[in-house]
């Protein structure tokens, strides 16, 4: 281990509060990997929560591993040494388990880089008893794990809390008794319904390239993998376990207020795979905040739809009354109460983010947004009259059924919003900045839009160009577009099957050169992205069981085509989708 890397790691650890250090002796050792930089990994509340949940077990030692970057990467390449953990500088190969926490498809190439730097064979079939078990958890594993399935020995699908203890009991027992690798996988598949072992299945294809069937190869392999879910949210809310200035949320403790969103936007995977919408009990949130306030006064409140969390005004009031402050990521325009705006103002929040998503009322009905232009303008009016906030707006382009009028509608809506901002701010003489974030729509598994194709790169780029030009004429509006090419890559891995793994391998072999990888790929990845899917088609992720009936998604798909909205969730009073 070169001293220079050790000193870099020591410096990093010295800035942390909450680091857990454990002796290894006889414990199940887990290298918890985040497939991106330290800064990004430590900004993930999910990653931090798993670190805490693993280490609270007496017989487990979990240490963190991140993708090296900058000086660390240069040093590592220069020294030719393998990847090590942050806490004890232990090489990746020394761990019993290498566990990835996966949140984004764009991080997939980094999984292979970490395995490579850690000197672990990339393919599960190339590993033997001398290698750690390579597993993954996180939302990607219950959206569509197939494009990365050849690289993993197994996935633990779903929310960690209800399944982690039985999983660790079994795994640590099997490790203690030195069970062979294959036996461990068989027992995990047999006893933990949310464990998915990809090598226990083969996939057969039709002549047109679609999936004919998945064939279980081993006797405990289930037809359907039951994605784990914690309902109700009975444990204390997830909260940043480690504080460090090197995150996107420096000086701020993240607190999860709830999971799932009951608004049922048809493009949003989180609104489907985290069903039903659940909030942490208010007394538990307040007691966690009370405890955390002895260390930090600033909080980032996390929930897919903050304004839908019961008692959210009590939570924000509680923080403010004790001299603290809070921030939220985005707010629904129709949930923006005067109390919430006032509390955000007292907290010093400078930017208010709302997500109209589409430019016209028609398209917002297609996506089931339940938000009219009038409501959006009203919300902006309330924000502007309360103070000089910057307003950030999220839009998607390339949504199913989108027409030229809908894209023009984005421009018209932005003009109306700007007009309202100017009008409400007249007495102040200064208006808050207007910022737009315009992203390409990517169809996601387990949503009613999973059967739609993605719009072509050329059309998306043409729409971006037109919007950029038209919005620049308005003046004073800052616009940010995502890169259509990367959205396309993300779509390949959102919608692909096992054959997409070959492309990922090529990307790795060609040092991240996607164009070259595509040229060498035997399979055209456009097949996954630009093809409308038949409602009867076997989809790569159909074997994952979230409790949501496919017929419900088909019904929502058909309503979308008719431009009709459906009711939001009413937990306790509804059995429509099957998740309650
Ligand atoms: S059953 Fe009804 S309330 Fe429950 S998640 Fe499904 S749509 Fe929402």
Coordinates of C-alpha atoms and ligand atoms in Angstrom, one line a residue:
X1 CA 0.0 0.0 0.0
X2 CA 1.7 3.2 -1.1
X3 CA 1.9 5.8 1.7
X4 CA 0.5 8.5 -0.5
X5 CA -2.8 6.8 -0.9
X6 CA -2.9 5.9 2.8
X7 CA -2.4 9.6 3.6
X8 CA -5.1 10.6 1.2
X9 CA -7.5 8.2 2.9
X10 CA -6.4 9.3 6.4
X11 CA -7.0 12.9 5.5
X12 CA -10.5 12.0 4.2
X13 CA -11.3 10.0 7.4
X14 CA -10.1 12.8 9.6
X15 CA -12.8 15.1 8.2
X16 CA -15.6 12.6 9.0
X17 CA -17.8 12.3 12.0
X18 CA -19.5 9.0 12.6
X19 CA -16.9 6.7 10.9
X20 CA -17.3 3.1 12.2
X21 CA -14.1 1.2 12.8
X22 CA -14.2 -2.5 13.8
X23 CA -11.8 -5.3 14.4
X24 CA -12.1 -8.0 11.7
X25 CA -11.4 -11.1 13.8
X26 CA -13.9 -13.8 12.8
X27 CA -16.5 -11.3 11.4
X28 CA -18.3 -11.4 8.1
X29 CA -16.3 -8.8 6.1
X30 CA -18.2 -6.7 3.5
X31 CA -16.7 -4.2 1.1
X32 CA -19.5 -1.7 0.6
X33 CA -18.9 -0.2 -2.8
X34 CA -20.4 2.9 -4.3
X35 CA -19.8 3.0 -8.1
X36 CA -18.8 6.6 -8.2
X37 CA -16.6 9.1 -6.3
X38 CA -16.4 9.5 -2.6
X39 CA -18.2 12.9 -2.8
X40 CA -21.2 11.4 -4.7
X41 CA -21.4 8.2 -2.7
X42 CA -21.4 10.0 0.6
X43 CA -24.2 12.3 -0.7
X44 CA -26.4 9.2 -1.0
X45 CA -28.6 8.6 2.0
X46 CA -29.3 5.1 0.8
X47 CA -25.6 4.2 0.8
X48 CA -25.1 5.8 4.2
X49 CA -28.1 3.9 5.6
X50 CA -26.8 0.5 4.4
X51 CA -23.4 1.3 6.0
X52 CA -25.1 1.9 9.3
X53 CA -27.4 -1.1 9.1
X54 CA -24.6 -3.5 8.2
X55 CA -22.3 -2.3 10.9
X56 CA -24.9 -2.3 13.7
X57 CA -24.6 -6.1 13.5
X58 CA -22.0 -7.4 15.9
X59 CA -20.7 -10.2 13.6
X60 CA -20.3 -7.9 10.5
X61 CA -17.6 -5.5 9.5
X62 CA -18.5 -3.2 6.6
X63 CA -16.0 -0.8 5.1
X64 CA -16.5 1.6 2.2
X65 CA -15.0 1.5 -1.2
X66 CA -15.4 4.3 -3.9
X67 CA -14.3 4.8 -7.4
X68 CA -10.9 6.5 -7.2
X69 CA -10.6 9.8 -9.1
X70 CA -8.3 12.7 -9.5
X71 CA -4.9 12.3 -7.7
X72 CA -6.0 9.0 -6.1
X73 CA -6.6 7.4 -9.5
X74 CA -3.3 8.7 -10.9
X75 CA -1.4 7.4 -7.8
X76 CA -3.2 4.0 -8.1
X77 CA -2.3 3.7 -11.7
X78 CA 1.2 4.9 -11.1
X79 CA 1.8 2.4 -8.3
X80 CA -0.1 -0.4 -10.0
X81 CA -1.7 -1.4 -6.6
X82 CA -5.2 -2.8 -6.2
X83 CA -8.2 -1.0 -4.8
X84 CA -8.5 -1.0 -1.0
X85 CA -11.2 0.0 1.6
X86 CA -11.3 3.4 3.1
X87 CA -11.4 2.3 6.8
X88 CA -8.7 -0.3 7.1
X89 CA -7.0 -0.1 3.7
X90 CA -7.8 -3.8 3.1
X91 CA -7.6 -5.0 -0.5
X92 CA -11.0 -5.8 -2.1
X93 CA -10.1 -9.5 -2.7
X94 CA -9.7 -10.0 1.1
X95 CA -13.4 -9.4 1.9
X96 CA -15.9 -12.2 2.1
X97 CA -18.4 -10.1 0.2
X98 CA -18.1 -7.2 -2.2
X99 CA -21.5 -5.4 -2.1
X100 CA -22.5 -2.6 -4.5
X101 CA -25.2 -0.1 -3.7
X102 CA -26.7 0.9 -7.1
X103 CA -28.9 3.9 -7.8
X104 CA -28.2 5.0 -11.4
X105 CA -27.7 3.2 -14.7
X106 CA -25.0 5.7 -15.7
X107 CA -22.8 4.2 -13.0
X108 CA -22.8 0.8 -14.6
X109 CA -19.4 1.2 -16.3
X110 CA -17.9 2.1 -12.9
X111 CA -18.9 -1.3 -11.5
X112 CA -16.6 -3.0 -13.9
X113 CA -13.8 -0.4 -13.2
X114 CA -14.1 -1.1 -9.4
X115 CA -14.0 -4.9 -9.9
X116 CA -11.0 -4.5 -12.3
X117 CA -9.1 -2.2 -10.0
X118 CA -9.9 -4.6 -7.1
X119 CA -8.5 -7.5 -9.2
X120 CA -11.7 -9.5 -9.1
X121 CA -12.8 -11.3 -12.3
X122 CA -15.6 -9.3 -14.0
X123 CA -17.9 -12.2 -14.7
X124 CA -19.5 -14.3 -12.0
X125 CA -18.7 -17.5 -13.9
X126 CA -15.0 -16.7 -13.8
X127 CA -14.9 -16.5 -10.0
X128 CA -14.1 -19.4 -7.7
X129 CA -13.7 -20.2 -4.0
X130 CA -10.8 -17.8 -3.7
X131 CA -12.9 -14.8 -4.6
X132 CA -15.4 -12.7 -2.6
X133 CA -19.1 -13.1 -3.4
X134 CA -20.1 -10.1 -5.5
X135 CA -23.6 -8.8 -4.8
X136 CA -25.7 -5.7 -5.3
X137 CA -28.7 -4.0 -3.7
X138 CA -30.3 -0.6 -4.3
X139 CA -33.2 0.6 -6.5
X140 CA -31.5 -0.6 -9.8
X141 CA -31.7 -4.2 -8.6
X142 CA -35.5 -4.0 -8.5
X143 CA -36.0 -1.9 -11.6
X144 CA -34.0 -4.0 -14.1
X145 CA -30.9 -5.9 -13.0
X146 CA -30.6 -7.9 -16.2
X147 CA -28.0 -5.8 -18.1
X148 CA -25.6 -6.2 -15.2
X149 CA -26.6 -9.8 -14.2
X150 CA -23.5 -11.6 -15.6
X151 CA -21.2 -9.5 -13.4
X152 CA -23.0 -10.4 -10.1
X153 CA -23.2 -13.6 -8.1
X154 CA -26.5 -12.4 -6.7
X155 CA -28.8 -9.4 -6.0
X156 CA -30.7 -8.6 -2.8
X157 CA -33.7 -6.9 -4.3
X158 CA -36.0 -4.4 -2.5
X159 CA -35.8 -2.3 0.6
X160 CA -33.1 -3.5 2.9
X161 CA -34.6 -3.2 6.4
X162 CA -37.0 -6.2 6.3
X163 CA -34.6 -8.6 4.8
X164 CA -31.1 -7.6 5.9
X165 CA -31.2 -9.5 9.3
X166 CA -32.3 -12.9 7.9
X167 CA -29.9 -12.5 5.0
X168 CA -26.9 -11.7 7.3
X169 CA -27.9 -14.5 9.7
X170 CA -27.8 -17.0 6.9
X171 CA -24.8 -15.7 5.1
X172 CA -22.6 -15.4 8.2
X173 CA -23.6 -18.9 9.3
X174 CA -22.7 -20.3 5.8
X175 CA -19.4 -18.4 5.8
X176 CA -18.5 -19.6 9.3
X177 CA -19.1 -23.2 8.3
X178 CA -16.9 -22.6 5.1
X179 CA -19.7 -23.6 2.8
X180 CA -18.7 -23.7 -0.9
X181 CA -19.8 -20.8 -3.1
X182 CA -22.4 -22.8 -5.0
X183 CA -24.0 -24.0 -1.8
X184 CA -24.2 -20.5 -0.4
X185 CA -26.0 -19.3 -3.5
X186 CA -28.4 -22.2 -3.4
X187 CA -29.3 -21.6 0.2
X188 CA -29.7 -17.9 -0.3
X189 CA -32.0 -18.4 -3.3
X190 CA -34.0 -21.0 -1.4
X191 CA -34.4 -19.2 1.9
X192 CA -34.5 -15.5 1.0
X193 CA -37.4 -14.8 -1.5
X194 CA -35.9 -11.5 -2.5
X195 CA -32.5 -13.0 -3.5
X196 CA -32.0 -13.3 -7.2
X197 CA -29.1 -15.5 -8.5
X198 CA -28.8 -14.7 -12.3
X199 CA -26.8 -17.8 -13.1
X200 CA -29.7 -20.0 -11.9
X201 CA -31.7 -19.0 -15.0
X202 CA -31.2 -19.1 -18.7
X203 CA -33.1 -16.8 -21.1
X204 CA -34.5 -18.1 -24.4
X205 CA -35.2 -15.7 -27.3
X206 CA -37.7 -15.6 -30.2
X207 CA -36.5 -15.2 -33.7
X208 CA -37.4 -11.5 -33.6
X209 CA -35.1 -11.0 -30.7
X210 CA -37.8 -10.7 -28.0
X211 CA -37.7 -12.9 -24.9
X212 CA -39.4 -16.3 -25.2
X213 CA -39.0 -17.5 -21.7
X214 CA -36.8 -17.6 -18.6
X215 CA -35.9 -21.1 -17.5
X216 CA -35.0 -21.8 -13.9
X217 CA -31.9 -24.1 -14.0
X218 CA -31.6 -24.9 -10.3
X219 CA -34.3 -26.4 -8.1
X220 CA -34.6 -23.5 -5.6
X221 CA -34.7 -20.9 -8.3
X222 CA -38.2 -19.2 -8.1
X223 CA -40.2 -18.1 -11.1
X224 CA -40.8 -14.8 -9.4
X225 CA -38.4 -12.9 -7.1
X226 CA -40.3 -11.2 -4.3
X227 CA -39.0 -7.6 -4.0
X228 CA -38.7 -6.8 -0.3
X229 CA -40.7 -3.9 1.2
X230 CA -41.0 -2.4 4.6
X231 CA -44.6 -1.5 5.3
X232 CA -45.4 0.3 7.4
X233 CA -42.2 2.3 8.0
X234 CA -41.8 1.3 11.6
X235 CA -38.1 1.9 12.2
X236 CA -36.5 5.3 13.0
X237 CA -36.1 7.3 9.8
X238 CA -32.9 6.9 7.8
X239 CA -30.5 9.7 8.7
X240 CA -27.0 10.5 7.5
X241 CA -24.7 8.2 9.5
X242 CA -21.5 10.0 8.6
X243 CA -21.0 13.7 8.3
X244 CA -18.3 15.1 6.1
X245 CA -17.7 18.4 4.4
X246 CA -16.9 16.4 1.2
X247 CA -20.5 15.8 0.0
X248 CA -23.1 17.7 -2.0
X249 CA -24.9 18.3 1.3
X250 CA -22.0 19.5 3.4
X251 CA -23.0 20.7 6.9
X252 CA -26.5 19.2 6.5
X253 CA -27.9 16.0 7.9
X254 CA -30.2 14.2 5.5
X255 CA -33.4 12.7 7.0
X256 CA -35.9 10.5 5.2
X257 CA -39.5 11.5 5.9
X258 CA -41.2 9.0 3.7
X259 CA -40.9 6.6 0.8
X260 CA -43.0 6.2 -2.3
X261 CA -45.3 8.8 -3.9
X262 CA -49.0 8.4 -4.3
X263 CA -49.4 10.8 -7.3
X264 CA -48.8 8.0 -9.8
X265 CA -47.1 10.0 -12.5
X266 CA -46.9 7.5 -15.3
X267 CA -43.2 8.2 -16.3
X268 CA -41.9 7.9 -12.8
X269 CA -40.4 4.6 -11.6
X270 CA -40.0 5.7 -8.0
X271 CA -43.8 6.3 -7.9
X272 CA -44.3 2.6 -8.8
X273 CA -41.5 0.5 -7.3
X274 CA -41.8 2.1 -3.9
X275 CA -45.5 1.5 -3.5
X276 CA -47.5 2.1 -1.4
X277 CA -46.6 5.7 -0.4
X278 CA -45.5 5.6 3.3
X279 CA -44.5 8.2 5.8
X280 CA -42.4 7.6 8.9
X281 CA -44.4 8.2 12.1
X282 CA -44.2 11.8 13.2
X283 CA -43.0 11.1 16.7
X284 CA -40.1 9.1 15.4
X285 CA -39.1 11.8 12.9
X286 CA -39.2 14.4 15.7
X287 CA -37.2 12.3 18.1
X288 CA -34.6 11.6 15.5
X289 CA -34.4 15.3 14.7
X290 CA -34.1 16.1 18.4
X291 CA -31.2 13.7 18.7
X292 CA -29.4 14.9 15.6
X293 CA -29.7 18.6 16.6
X294 CA -27.1 18.1 19.3
X295 CA -24.6 17.8 16.4
X296 CA -26.0 19.7 13.5
X297 CA -28.7 22.3 12.9
X298 CA -29.2 22.1 9.2
X299 CA -31.3 19.3 7.6
X300 CA -32.1 18.1 4.1
X301 CA -35.6 16.6 4.2
X302 CA -36.0 13.7 1.8
X303 CA -39.2 12.3 0.4
X304 CA -40.5 11.9 -3.2
X305 CA -43.3 14.3 -2.5
X306 CA -42.5 16.3 0.6
X307 CA -45.8 18.2 0.7
X308 CA -47.7 14.9 0.9
X309 CA -46.0 13.8 4.1
X310 CA -48.5 14.0 7.0
X311 CA -47.3 16.5 9.5
X312 CA -44.6 18.1 7.3
X313 CA -45.4 21.6 8.6
X314 CA -44.9 20.3 12.2
X315 CA -41.6 18.9 11.2
X316 CA -40.3 22.1 9.6
X317 CA -41.7 24.2 12.4
X318 CA -40.0 21.9 15.0
X319 CA -36.6 22.5 13.2
X320 CA -37.1 26.2 13.0
X321 CA -38.3 26.6 16.5
X322 CA -35.1 25.1 17.8
X323 CA -32.9 27.4 15.7
X324 CA -32.3 25.0 12.9
X325 CA -33.0 25.2 9.2
X326 CA -34.0 22.8 6.4
X327 CA -34.0 22.4 2.7
X328 CA -36.2 20.3 0.4
X329 CA -35.4 19.2 -3.2
X330 CA -38.6 19.9 -5.1
X331 CA -42.2 20.7 -4.3
X332 CA -45.5 20.0 -5.9
X333 CA -46.9 23.2 -7.2
X334 CA -50.4 22.3 -5.8
X335 CA -48.9 21.4 -2.4
X336 CA -47.0 24.7 -1.9
X337 CA -48.8 26.0 1.1
X338 CA -48.2 29.6 2.5
X339 CA -46.8 27.9 5.6
X340 CA -44.3 25.8 3.7
X341 CA -43.1 28.9 1.7
X342 CA -42.8 30.9 4.9
X343 CA -40.8 28.1 6.6
X344 CA -38.5 27.7 3.6
X345 CA -38.0 31.5 3.6
X346 CA -37.1 31.4 7.3
X347 CA -34.7 28.6 6.6
X348 CA -32.9 30.7 4.1
X349 CA -33.8 28.6 1.0
X350 CA -32.9 30.6 -2.0
X351 CA -34.4 28.5 -4.8
X352 CA -37.9 26.9 -5.1
X353 CA -38.2 24.0 -7.5
X354 CA -41.4 22.8 -9.1
X355 CA -41.8 20.3 -11.9
X356 CA -44.5 21.0 -14.5
X357 CA -42.8 18.2 -16.6
X358 CA -44.8 19.1 -19.7
X359 CA -45.7 22.2 -21.6
X360 CA -49.5 21.6 -22.0
X361 CA -52.4 20.6 -19.9
X362 CA -53.1 17.8 -22.4
X363 CA -49.7 16.2 -22.0
X364 CA -49.8 16.6 -18.3
X365 CA -53.0 14.6 -18.3
X366 CA -51.2 11.9 -20.4
X367 CA -48.5 11.6 -17.8
X368 CA -51.1 11.8 -14.9
X369 CA -49.5 14.8 -13.4
X370 CA -52.7 16.3 -12.0
X371 CA -51.4 19.8 -12.4
X372 CA -53.0 22.5 -14.5
X373 CA -51.2 25.5 -16.0
X374 CA -53.4 27.7 -13.7
X375 CA -52.1 25.9 -10.6
X376 CA -48.5 26.2 -11.8
X377 CA -48.8 30.0 -12.4
X378 CA -50.6 30.4 -9.1
X379 CA -47.8 28.6 -7.3
X380 CA -45.2 30.8 -8.9
X381 CA -47.2 33.8 -7.9
X382 CA -47.3 32.7 -4.3
X383 CA -43.5 32.1 -4.3
X384 CA -42.7 35.5 -5.9
X385 CA -45.0 37.4 -3.6
X386 CA -43.4 35.8 -0.6
X387 CA -39.8 36.9 -1.4
X388 CA -37.1 37.0 -4.0
X389 CA -36.6 33.3 -4.7
X390 CA -35.0 31.8 -7.8
X391 CA -37.5 29.5 -9.4
X392 CA -36.3 26.3 -11.0
X393 CA -38.6 24.4 -13.3
X394 CA -38.2 20.8 -14.4
X395 CA -39.4 19.7 -17.9
X396 CA -39.2 16.5 -19.9
X397 CA -39.1 16.3 -23.7
X398 CA -39.9 13.3 -25.8
X399 CA -42.8 12.2 -23.6
X400 CA -45.2 9.7 -25.2
X401 CA -47.7 11.4 -27.6
X402 CA -45.8 14.7 -27.4
X403 CA -46.5 17.0 -30.3
X404 CA -44.9 20.1 -31.6
X405 CA -47.7 22.1 -29.8
X406 CA -46.7 20.5 -26.5
X407 CA -43.1 21.6 -27.0
X408 CA -44.3 25.1 -28.0
X409 CA -46.3 24.9 -24.8
X410 CA -43.1 24.8 -22.7
X411 CA -42.1 28.1 -24.2
X412 CA -45.6 29.6 -23.6
X413 CA -45.8 28.3 -20.1
X414 CA -42.3 29.7 -19.3
X415 CA -43.4 33.1 -20.7
X416 CA -46.5 33.1 -18.5
X417 CA -44.5 32.2 -15.5
X418 CA -42.0 34.9 -16.2
X419 CA -44.8 37.4 -16.6
X420 CA -46.2 36.4 -13.3
X421 CA -42.8 36.7 -11.6
X422 CA -42.4 40.2 -12.9
X423 CA -45.9 41.2 -11.8
X424 CA -45.6 39.8 -8.3
X425 CA -42.1 41.3 -7.9
X426 CA -43.0 44.7 -9.1
X427 CA -42.9 46.3 -5.7
X428 CA -39.5 44.9 -5.0
X429 CA -38.2 46.0 -8.4
X430 CA -36.1 42.9 -8.7
X431 CA -37.2 39.5 -9.9
X432 CA -35.8 36.1 -8.8
X433 CA -34.0 34.2 -11.5
X434 CA -35.8 31.7 -13.6
X435 CA -33.9 28.4 -14.2
X436 CA -35.0 25.6 -16.4
X437 CA -33.9 22.0 -16.4
X438 CA -35.0 20.2 -19.5
X439 CA -34.3 16.5 -19.7
X440 CA -35.1 13.7 -22.2
X441 CA -37.8 11.2 -21.3
X442 CA -36.5 7.7 -20.7
X443 CA -39.1 4.9 -20.5
X444 CA -38.6 3.0 -17.2
X445 CA -39.5 -0.5 -16.1
X446 CA -42.6 -1.1 -13.9
X447 CA -44.2 2.1 -15.1
X448 CA -47.2 2.4 -17.6
X449 CA -44.7 3.9 -20.0
X450 CA -42.5 0.9 -20.1
X451 CA -44.0 -0.2 -23.5
X452 CA -43.2 3.1 -25.2
X453 CA -40.1 3.7 -27.2
X454 CA -37.7 6.5 -26.5
X455 CA -37.7 9.4 -28.9
X456 CA -34.9 9.3 -31.5
X457 CA -31.7 11.2 -30.7
X458 CA -32.1 13.4 -33.7
X459 CA -35.6 14.5 -32.8
X460 CA -34.6 15.2 -29.2
X461 CA -31.6 17.2 -30.3
X462 CA -33.7 19.2 -32.7
X463 CA -36.2 20.0 -29.9
X464 CA -33.4 21.0 -27.5
X465 CA -32.0 23.3 -30.2
X466 CA -35.3 24.9 -30.9
X467 CA -36.0 25.5 -27.2
X468 CA -32.6 26.8 -26.6
X469 CA -33.0 29.4 -29.4
X470 CA -36.5 30.4 -28.5
X471 CA -35.8 30.7 -24.7
X472 CA -32.7 32.7 -25.3
X473 CA -34.9 35.4 -27.0
X474 CA -36.8 35.7 -23.8
X475 CA -33.7 36.9 -21.8
X476 CA -32.9 36.3 -18.2
X477 CA -33.7 32.6 -18.2
X478 CA -31.0 30.1 -17.5
X479 CA -31.6 26.8 -19.3
X480 CA -29.9 23.5 -18.7
X481 CA -30.3 20.5 -21.0
X482 CA -29.2 16.9 -20.3
X483 CA -27.0 15.3 -23.0
X484 CA -29.2 13.3 -25.3
X485 CA -26.5 10.8 -26.0
X486 CA -26.1 10.0 -22.3
X487 CA -29.9 9.7 -21.9
X488 CA -29.8 7.2 -24.7
X489 CA -27.1 5.2 -22.9
X490 CA -29.2 5.3 -19.7
X491 CA -32.2 4.0 -21.7
X492 CA -30.2 1.0 -23.0
X493 CA -29.5 -0.1 -19.5
X494 CA -33.0 0.8 -18.2
X495 CA -34.7 -1.3 -20.9
X496 CA -32.1 -3.8 -21.9
X497 CA -31.9 -7.5 -21.2
X498 CA -28.8 -9.7 -20.5
X499 CA -27.5 -9.1 -23.9
X500 CA -26.8 -5.4 -22.9
X501 CA -24.1 -6.7 -20.6
X502 CA -21.9 -7.4 -23.7
X503 CA -22.0 -3.7 -24.6
X504 CA -21.1 -2.8 -21.1
X505 CA -18.1 -5.1 -21.2
X506 CA -17.0 -3.5 -24.5
X507 CA -17.3 0.0 -23.0
X508 CA -15.0 -1.2 -20.3
X509 CA -12.5 -2.8 -22.6
X510 CA -12.5 0.4 -24.8
X511 CA -11.8 2.6 -21.7
X512 CA -15.3 4.2 -21.8
X513 CA -15.4 4.9 -25.6
X514 CA -19.1 4.3 -26.2
X515 CA -18.9 4.9 -30.0
X516 CA -16.2 2.2 -30.3
X517 CA -18.1 -0.1 -28.1
X518 CA -21.2 0.3 -30.2
X519 CA -19.3 -0.4 -33.3
X520 CA -17.9 -3.7 -31.9
X521 CA -21.2 -4.8 -30.4
X522 CA -22.7 -7.9 -32.0
X523 CA -26.1 -6.8 -30.8
X524 CA -27.8 -3.5 -31.8
X525 CA -28.8 -1.8 -28.5
X526 CA -31.3 0.3 -30.4
X527 CA -33.5 -2.8 -30.2
X528 CA -34.1 -2.1 -26.5
X529 CA -34.7 1.6 -26.8
X530 CA -36.5 2.6 -30.0
X531 CA -39.0 -0.2 -30.4
X532 CA -42.5 0.0 -29.1
X533 CA -43.2 -3.1 -27.1
X534 CA -46.2 -5.4 -27.5
X535 CA -48.3 -5.5 -24.4
X536 CA -48.0 -9.3 -24.4
X537 CA -44.2 -9.3 -24.8
X538 CA -42.1 -10.9 -22.0
X539 CA -40.1 -8.0 -20.6
X540 CA -36.6 -8.5 -19.2
X541 CA -37.8 -7.5 -15.7
X542 CA -41.1 -9.3 -15.6
X543 CA -39.8 -11.8 -13.1
X544 CA -39.5 -9.2 -10.3
X545 CA -42.6 -9.1 -8.1
X546 CA -43.4 -5.7 -6.6
X547 CA -47.0 -6.7 -5.9
X548 CA -48.2 -4.4 -8.7
X549 CA -50.4 -6.2 -11.2
X550 CA -49.3 -5.9 -14.8
X551 CA -53.0 -5.4 -15.8
X552 CA -53.0 -2.3 -13.7
X553 CA -50.0 -0.9 -15.7
X554 CA -51.7 -1.8 -19.0
X555 CA -54.8 0.0 -17.8
X556 CA -52.8 3.1 -17.0
X557 CA -51.0 2.8 -20.4
X558 CA -54.3 2.8 -22.2
X559 CA -55.6 5.8 -20.2
X560 CA -52.5 7.7 -21.1
X561 CA -53.1 7.1 -24.8
X562 CA -56.6 8.5 -24.3
X563 CA -55.2 11.5 -22.4
X564 CA -57.1 10.6 -19.3
X565 CA -55.9 10.9 -15.7
X566 CA -56.5 8.3 -12.9
X567 CA -56.9 8.8 -9.2
X568 CA -53.8 9.2 -7.0
X569 CA -53.2 6.6 -4.3
X570 CA -55.6 6.3 -1.4
X571 CA -53.8 3.8 0.9
X572 CA -56.2 1.9 3.1
X573 CA -59.0 2.7 0.8
X574 CA -57.8 1.2 -2.5
X575 CA -56.7 -2.1 -3.9
X576 CA -56.3 -1.0 -7.5
X577 CA -52.7 -1.9 -8.3
X578 CA -52.2 -4.7 -5.9
X579 CA -49.4 -3.1 -3.8
X580 CA -51.6 -2.4 -0.8
Ligands
LIG1 S1 -53.3 -0.2 -4.1 FE1 -54.1 1.9 -4.5 S2 -53.3 3.1 -2.8 FE2 -52.1 1.2 -2.8 S3 -50.3 1.6 -4.0 FE3 -51.8 0.8 -5.4 S4 -52.9 2.5 -6.3 FE4 -51.8 3.3 -4.5

